[in-house]
């Protein structure tokens, strides 16, 4: 079983093109959007909460309370009442929503300072926005003095002013008395001047004490923990820099993430068999070979005979693996295998043709029979005439062949022309011939059994491979396998065959006690089973040239007896 990490890696490898494309498109769109944006300016102002930093010995309680209050004023700064008042009082040409989206407030870490910041394309308006919001925050905050407290402050200021003037006058009189005392010699006059001097000293001391008292009252009223004050007026911070690169990278990452999410969704919805583990788990059968996807959809049938055209390719090597596994499973005697598939388009005909080539190249004499009497294709692959073939043989009476040692090379002419020798040495092909109206009955006939016995007893044949229709489309495969008593090999196409269909095909064959040797997983993506690097590395281009040379050679085929003459 694949681990979860291995599954993700497999998905990324298989869908890497989509993820890269989505990242490229999203990154390009983000770059265009960032490059087309207009210039944006920024301004800020700083407001302090409390005046503890002006006190000589602030208490820890004042500092903590100021920090907690600052968090509340950050919320209040963006309240609708503050923003509406700022727009109305400052005559700002913007809406409340625009101002709310442009302004931001935050507490400077570790302090009781609030920083108001705004962004806007207008460099003048952005400063006005910050200034007016800061002013309205202070006006609407509960930190203003009450009317009684404001009256006390005004009265104290008036008294300080009066006492200061009185104190100045008293000091001037005191200086004059000091001059008179210095010049007076009369004892009685000197005594009178000293009494006046002492009285002025007392008045000056009283006035100074009163001024200090009034000043302390003002300080006590104005210096409170819950007081707001602008410590840094609104000012422009200049134009915001454009981080086009970061925006582009972020857009690419978002695009890649969305693409990967789509890949996960597609993988979740995909219920087809793609890997060996999935095939084994769904069918409970051994996987005889994993054939990578090769060629192009527009390739002709002869070009798909890759085991002969490109014998050194990794795909041909997989067909040789299939050959080895099948021959290992043969229980002695002449090997016979019936090749079928759950549905059409699974690649069974291409598989059996390439398998036959690898067996013939290995030195075995192989008889390939096209028993797909509904959509025959083997004659197209090997480029032979399909006028006569299997159905022609079945229409002839095999009882006429009375020789006990049946040989392909001693057949009468009308029989021999139905068996064609291909361009591959040691590979003989019986094409389909004409298509009958009742294929299942033809394949289940006694003549078919008799011809099969002749082929199996021939000393000129080592292996017999039979191509049959899909199991779920027609009963031909099951009828033929049961009639001849031969094992079957099921070909399924990766990414197309669904587990339910493959399981129904297996059960249909198993219900007739047909021995199923295993499955061939065909058209596997090179990324799904790890063929990507090895395929590209070992695929030599000069083999293509050699293959083209083979294609250029004569591909004409003749009856068995004609070729041997």
PDB file of N, CA, C and O in Angstrom, residues 294-295 299 303 305-317 320 354 535 539-548 550-551:
ATOM      1  N   UNK A 294       2.664   4.889 -24.270  1.00  0.00           N
ATOM      2  CA  UNK A 294       3.673   5.204 -25.273  1.00  0.00           C
ATOM      3  C   UNK A 294       2.991   5.617 -26.571  1.00  0.00           C
ATOM      4  O   UNK A 294       1.806   5.367 -26.783  1.00  0.00           O
ATOM      5  N   UNK A 295       3.793   6.249 -27.419  1.00  0.00           N
ATOM      6  CA  UNK A 295       3.282   6.646 -28.723  1.00  0.00           C
ATOM      7  C   UNK A 295       2.300   7.796 -28.634  1.00  0.00           C
ATOM      8  O   UNK A 295       2.101   8.425 -27.584  1.00  0.00           O
ATOM      9  N   UNK A 299      -0.920   7.647 -33.975  1.00  0.00           N
ATOM     10  CA  UNK A 299      -0.057   6.613 -34.532  1.00  0.00           C
ATOM     11  C   UNK A 299      -0.895   5.516 -35.173  1.00  0.00           C
ATOM     12  O   UNK A 299      -1.968   5.139 -34.658  1.00  0.00           O
ATOM     13  N   UNK A 303       2.630   1.140 -36.157  1.00  0.00           N
ATOM     14  CA  UNK A 303       3.583   1.891 -35.344  1.00  0.00           C
ATOM     15  C   UNK A 303       3.494   1.515 -33.868  1.00  0.00           C
ATOM     16  O   UNK A 303       4.431   1.762 -33.112  1.00  0.00           O
ATOM     17  N   UNK A 305       3.406  -1.439 -32.718  1.00  0.00           N
ATOM     18  CA  UNK A 305       4.100  -2.705 -32.486  1.00  0.00           C
ATOM     19  C   UNK A 305       5.510  -2.386 -31.979  1.00  0.00           C
ATOM     20  O   UNK A 305       6.518  -2.661 -32.623  1.00  0.00           O
ATOM     21  N   UNK A 306       5.571  -1.795 -30.789  1.00  0.00           N
ATOM     22  CA  UNK A 306       6.811  -1.225 -30.283  1.00  0.00           C
ATOM     23  C   UNK A 306       7.836  -2.297 -29.921  1.00  0.00           C
ATOM     24  O   UNK A 306       9.045  -2.073 -29.991  1.00  0.00           O
ATOM     25  N   UNK A 307       7.378  -3.487 -29.566  1.00  0.00           N
ATOM     26  CA  UNK A 307       8.324  -4.553 -29.228  1.00  0.00           C
ATOM     27  C   UNK A 307       9.154  -4.957 -30.434  1.00  0.00           C
ATOM     28  O   UNK A 307      10.256  -5.509 -30.277  1.00  0.00           O
ATOM     29  N   UNK A 308       8.650  -4.683 -31.650  1.00  0.00           N
ATOM     30  CA  UNK A 308       9.401  -4.995 -32.863  1.00  0.00           C
ATOM     31  C   UNK A 308      10.060  -3.752 -33.451  1.00  0.00           C
ATOM     32  O   UNK A 308      11.190  -3.809 -33.925  1.00  0.00           O
ATOM     33  N   UNK A 309       9.361  -2.614 -33.395  1.00  0.00           N
ATOM     34  CA  UNK A 309       9.911  -1.393 -33.971  1.00  0.00           C
ATOM     35  C   UNK A 309      11.022  -0.808 -33.103  1.00  0.00           C
ATOM     36  O   UNK A 309      12.005  -0.287 -33.607  1.00  0.00           O
ATOM     37  N   UNK A 310      10.851  -0.882 -31.788  1.00  0.00           N
ATOM     38  CA  UNK A 310      11.829  -0.298 -30.864  1.00  0.00           C
ATOM     39  C   UNK A 310      12.126  -1.322 -29.762  1.00  0.00           C
ATOM     40  O   UNK A 310      11.703  -1.165 -28.617  1.00  0.00           O
ATOM     41  N   UNK A 311      12.841  -2.371 -30.081  1.00  0.00           N
ATOM     42  CA  UNK A 311      13.022  -3.481 -29.123  1.00  0.00           C
ATOM     43  C   UNK A 311      13.829  -3.111 -27.893  1.00  0.00           C
ATOM     44  O   UNK A 311      13.781  -3.839 -26.898  1.00  0.00           O
ATOM     45  N   UNK A 312      14.603  -2.021 -27.948  1.00  0.00           N
ATOM     46  CA  UNK A 312      15.421  -1.657 -26.789  1.00  0.00           C
ATOM     47  C   UNK A 312      14.769  -0.588 -25.922  1.00  0.00           C
ATOM     48  O   UNK A 312      15.419  -0.059 -25.020  1.00  0.00           O
ATOM     49  N   UNK A 313      13.531  -0.265 -26.179  1.00  0.00           N
ATOM     50  CA  UNK A 313      12.836   0.740 -25.374  1.00  0.00           C
ATOM     51  C   UNK A 313      12.351   0.117 -24.069  1.00  0.00           C
ATOM     52  O   UNK A 313      12.159  -1.098 -23.973  1.00  0.00           O
ATOM     53  N   UNK A 314      12.160   0.924 -23.025  1.00  0.00           N
ATOM     54  CA  UNK A 314      11.631   0.394 -21.753  1.00  0.00           C
ATOM     55  C   UNK A 314      10.259  -0.238 -21.897  1.00  0.00           C
ATOM     56  O   UNK A 314       9.924  -1.156 -21.145  1.00  0.00           O
ATOM     57  N   UNK A 315       9.447   0.236 -22.847  1.00  0.00           N
ATOM     58  CA  UNK A 315       8.120  -0.360 -23.034  1.00  0.00           C
ATOM     59  C   UNK A 315       8.264  -1.799 -23.517  1.00  0.00           C
ATOM     60  O   UNK A 315       7.561  -2.702 -23.048  1.00  0.00           O
ATOM     61  N   UNK A 316       9.168  -2.015 -24.472  1.00  0.00           N
ATOM     62  CA  UNK A 316       9.416  -3.380 -24.936  1.00  0.00           C
ATOM     63  C   UNK A 316       9.912  -4.267 -23.798  1.00  0.00           C
ATOM     64  O   UNK A 316       9.582  -5.462 -23.730  1.00  0.00           O
ATOM     65  N   UNK A 317      10.692  -3.693 -22.914  1.00  0.00           N
ATOM     66  CA  UNK A 317      11.174  -4.455 -21.765  1.00  0.00           C
ATOM     67  C   UNK A 317      10.024  -4.889 -20.871  1.00  0.00           C
ATOM     68  O   UNK A 317      10.034  -5.995 -20.301  1.00  0.00           O
ATOM     69  N   UNK A 320       8.492  -7.842 -22.326  1.00  0.00           N
ATOM     70  CA  UNK A 320       9.303  -9.020 -22.031  1.00  0.00           C
ATOM     71  C   UNK A 320       9.070  -9.500 -20.599  1.00  0.00           C
ATOM     72  O   UNK A 320       9.123 -10.699 -20.322  1.00  0.00           O
ATOM     73  N   UNK A 354       2.211  -7.246 -29.149  1.00  0.00           N
ATOM     74  CA  UNK A 354       3.577  -7.029 -28.673  1.00  0.00           C
ATOM     75  C   UNK A 354       4.074  -8.215 -27.859  1.00  0.00           C
ATOM     76  O   UNK A 354       5.264  -8.563 -27.912  1.00  0.00           O
ATOM     77  N   UNK A 535      12.489   6.357 -18.245  1.00  0.00           N
ATOM     78  CA  UNK A 535      12.054   6.283 -19.637  1.00  0.00           C
ATOM     79  C   UNK A 535      12.826   7.263 -20.500  1.00  0.00           C
ATOM     80  O   UNK A 535      13.325   6.931 -21.558  1.00  0.00           O
ATOM     81  N   UNK A 539      15.763   5.880 -23.208  1.00  0.00           N
ATOM     82  CA  UNK A 539      15.150   5.847 -24.536  1.00  0.00           C
ATOM     83  C   UNK A 539      16.109   6.487 -25.526  1.00  0.00           C
ATOM     84  O   UNK A 539      16.260   7.693 -25.573  1.00  0.00           O
ATOM     85  N   UNK A 540      16.795   5.680 -26.320  1.00  0.00           N
ATOM     86  CA  UNK A 540      17.780   6.180 -27.261  1.00  0.00           C
ATOM     87  C   UNK A 540      17.107   6.499 -28.581  1.00  0.00           C
ATOM     88  O   UNK A 540      16.360   5.678 -29.128  1.00  0.00           O
ATOM     89  N   UNK A 541      17.449   7.646 -29.124  1.00  0.00           N
ATOM     90  CA  UNK A 541      16.783   8.087 -30.337  1.00  0.00           C
ATOM     91  C   UNK A 541      17.229   7.297 -31.567  1.00  0.00           C
ATOM     92  O   UNK A 541      16.511   7.231 -32.560  1.00  0.00           O
ATOM     93  N   UNK A 542      18.408   6.697 -31.485  1.00  0.00           N
ATOM     94  CA  UNK A 542      18.811   5.961 -32.674  1.00  0.00           C
ATOM     95  C   UNK A 542      18.000   4.687 -32.840  1.00  0.00           C
ATOM     96  O   UNK A 542      17.946   4.103 -33.919  1.00  0.00           O
ATOM     97  N   UNK A 543      17.352   4.245 -31.750  1.00  0.00           N
ATOM     98  CA  UNK A 543      16.455   3.109 -31.914  1.00  0.00           C
ATOM     99  C   UNK A 543      15.250   3.483 -32.766  1.00  0.00           C
ATOM    100  O   UNK A 543      14.674   2.645 -33.455  1.00  0.00           O
ATOM    101  N   UNK A 544      14.865   4.753 -32.695  1.00  0.00           N
ATOM    102  CA  UNK A 544      13.780   5.206 -33.553  1.00  0.00           C
ATOM    103  C   UNK A 544      14.180   5.079 -35.015  1.00  0.00           C
ATOM    104  O   UNK A 544      13.399   4.685 -35.878  1.00  0.00           O
ATOM    105  N   UNK A 545      15.435   5.443 -35.290  1.00  0.00           N
ATOM    106  CA  UNK A 545      15.912   5.354 -36.662  1.00  0.00           C
ATOM    107  C   UNK A 545      15.939   3.901 -37.113  1.00  0.00           C
ATOM    108  O   UNK A 545      15.549   3.545 -38.223  1.00  0.00           O
ATOM    109  N   UNK A 546      16.411   3.006 -36.211  1.00  0.00           N
ATOM    110  CA  UNK A 546      16.408   1.597 -36.559  1.00  0.00           C
ATOM    111  C   UNK A 546      14.992   1.091 -36.790  1.00  0.00           C
ATOM    112  O   UNK A 546      14.734   0.318 -37.707  1.00  0.00           O
ATOM    113  N   UNK A 547      14.054   1.580 -35.940  1.00  0.00           N
ATOM    114  CA  UNK A 547      12.667   1.180 -36.118  1.00  0.00           C
ATOM    115  C   UNK A 547      12.121   1.636 -37.451  1.00  0.00           C
ATOM    116  O   UNK A 547      11.382   0.920 -38.128  1.00  0.00           O
ATOM    117  N   UNK A 548      12.494   2.883 -37.846  1.00  0.00           N
ATOM    118  CA  UNK A 548      12.022   3.373 -39.140  1.00  0.00           C
ATOM    119  C   UNK A 548      12.608   2.554 -40.271  1.00  0.00           C
ATOM    120  O   UNK A 548      11.985   2.339 -41.305  1.00  0.00           O
ATOM    121  N   UNK A 550      13.233  -0.622 -40.062  1.00  0.00           N
ATOM    122  CA  UNK A 550      12.430  -1.845 -40.095  1.00  0.00           C
ATOM    123  C   UNK A 550      11.119  -1.607 -40.827  1.00  0.00           C
ATOM    124  O   UNK A 550      10.661  -2.439 -41.596  1.00  0.00           O
ATOM    125  N   UNK A 551      10.520  -0.422 -40.558  1.00  0.00           N
ATOM    126  CA  UNK A 551       9.253  -0.125 -41.201  1.00  0.00           C
ATOM    127  C   UNK A 551       9.429   0.021 -42.703  1.00  0.00           C
ATOM    128  O   UNK A 551       8.542  -0.264 -43.496  1.00  0.00           O
TER     129      UNK A 551
END
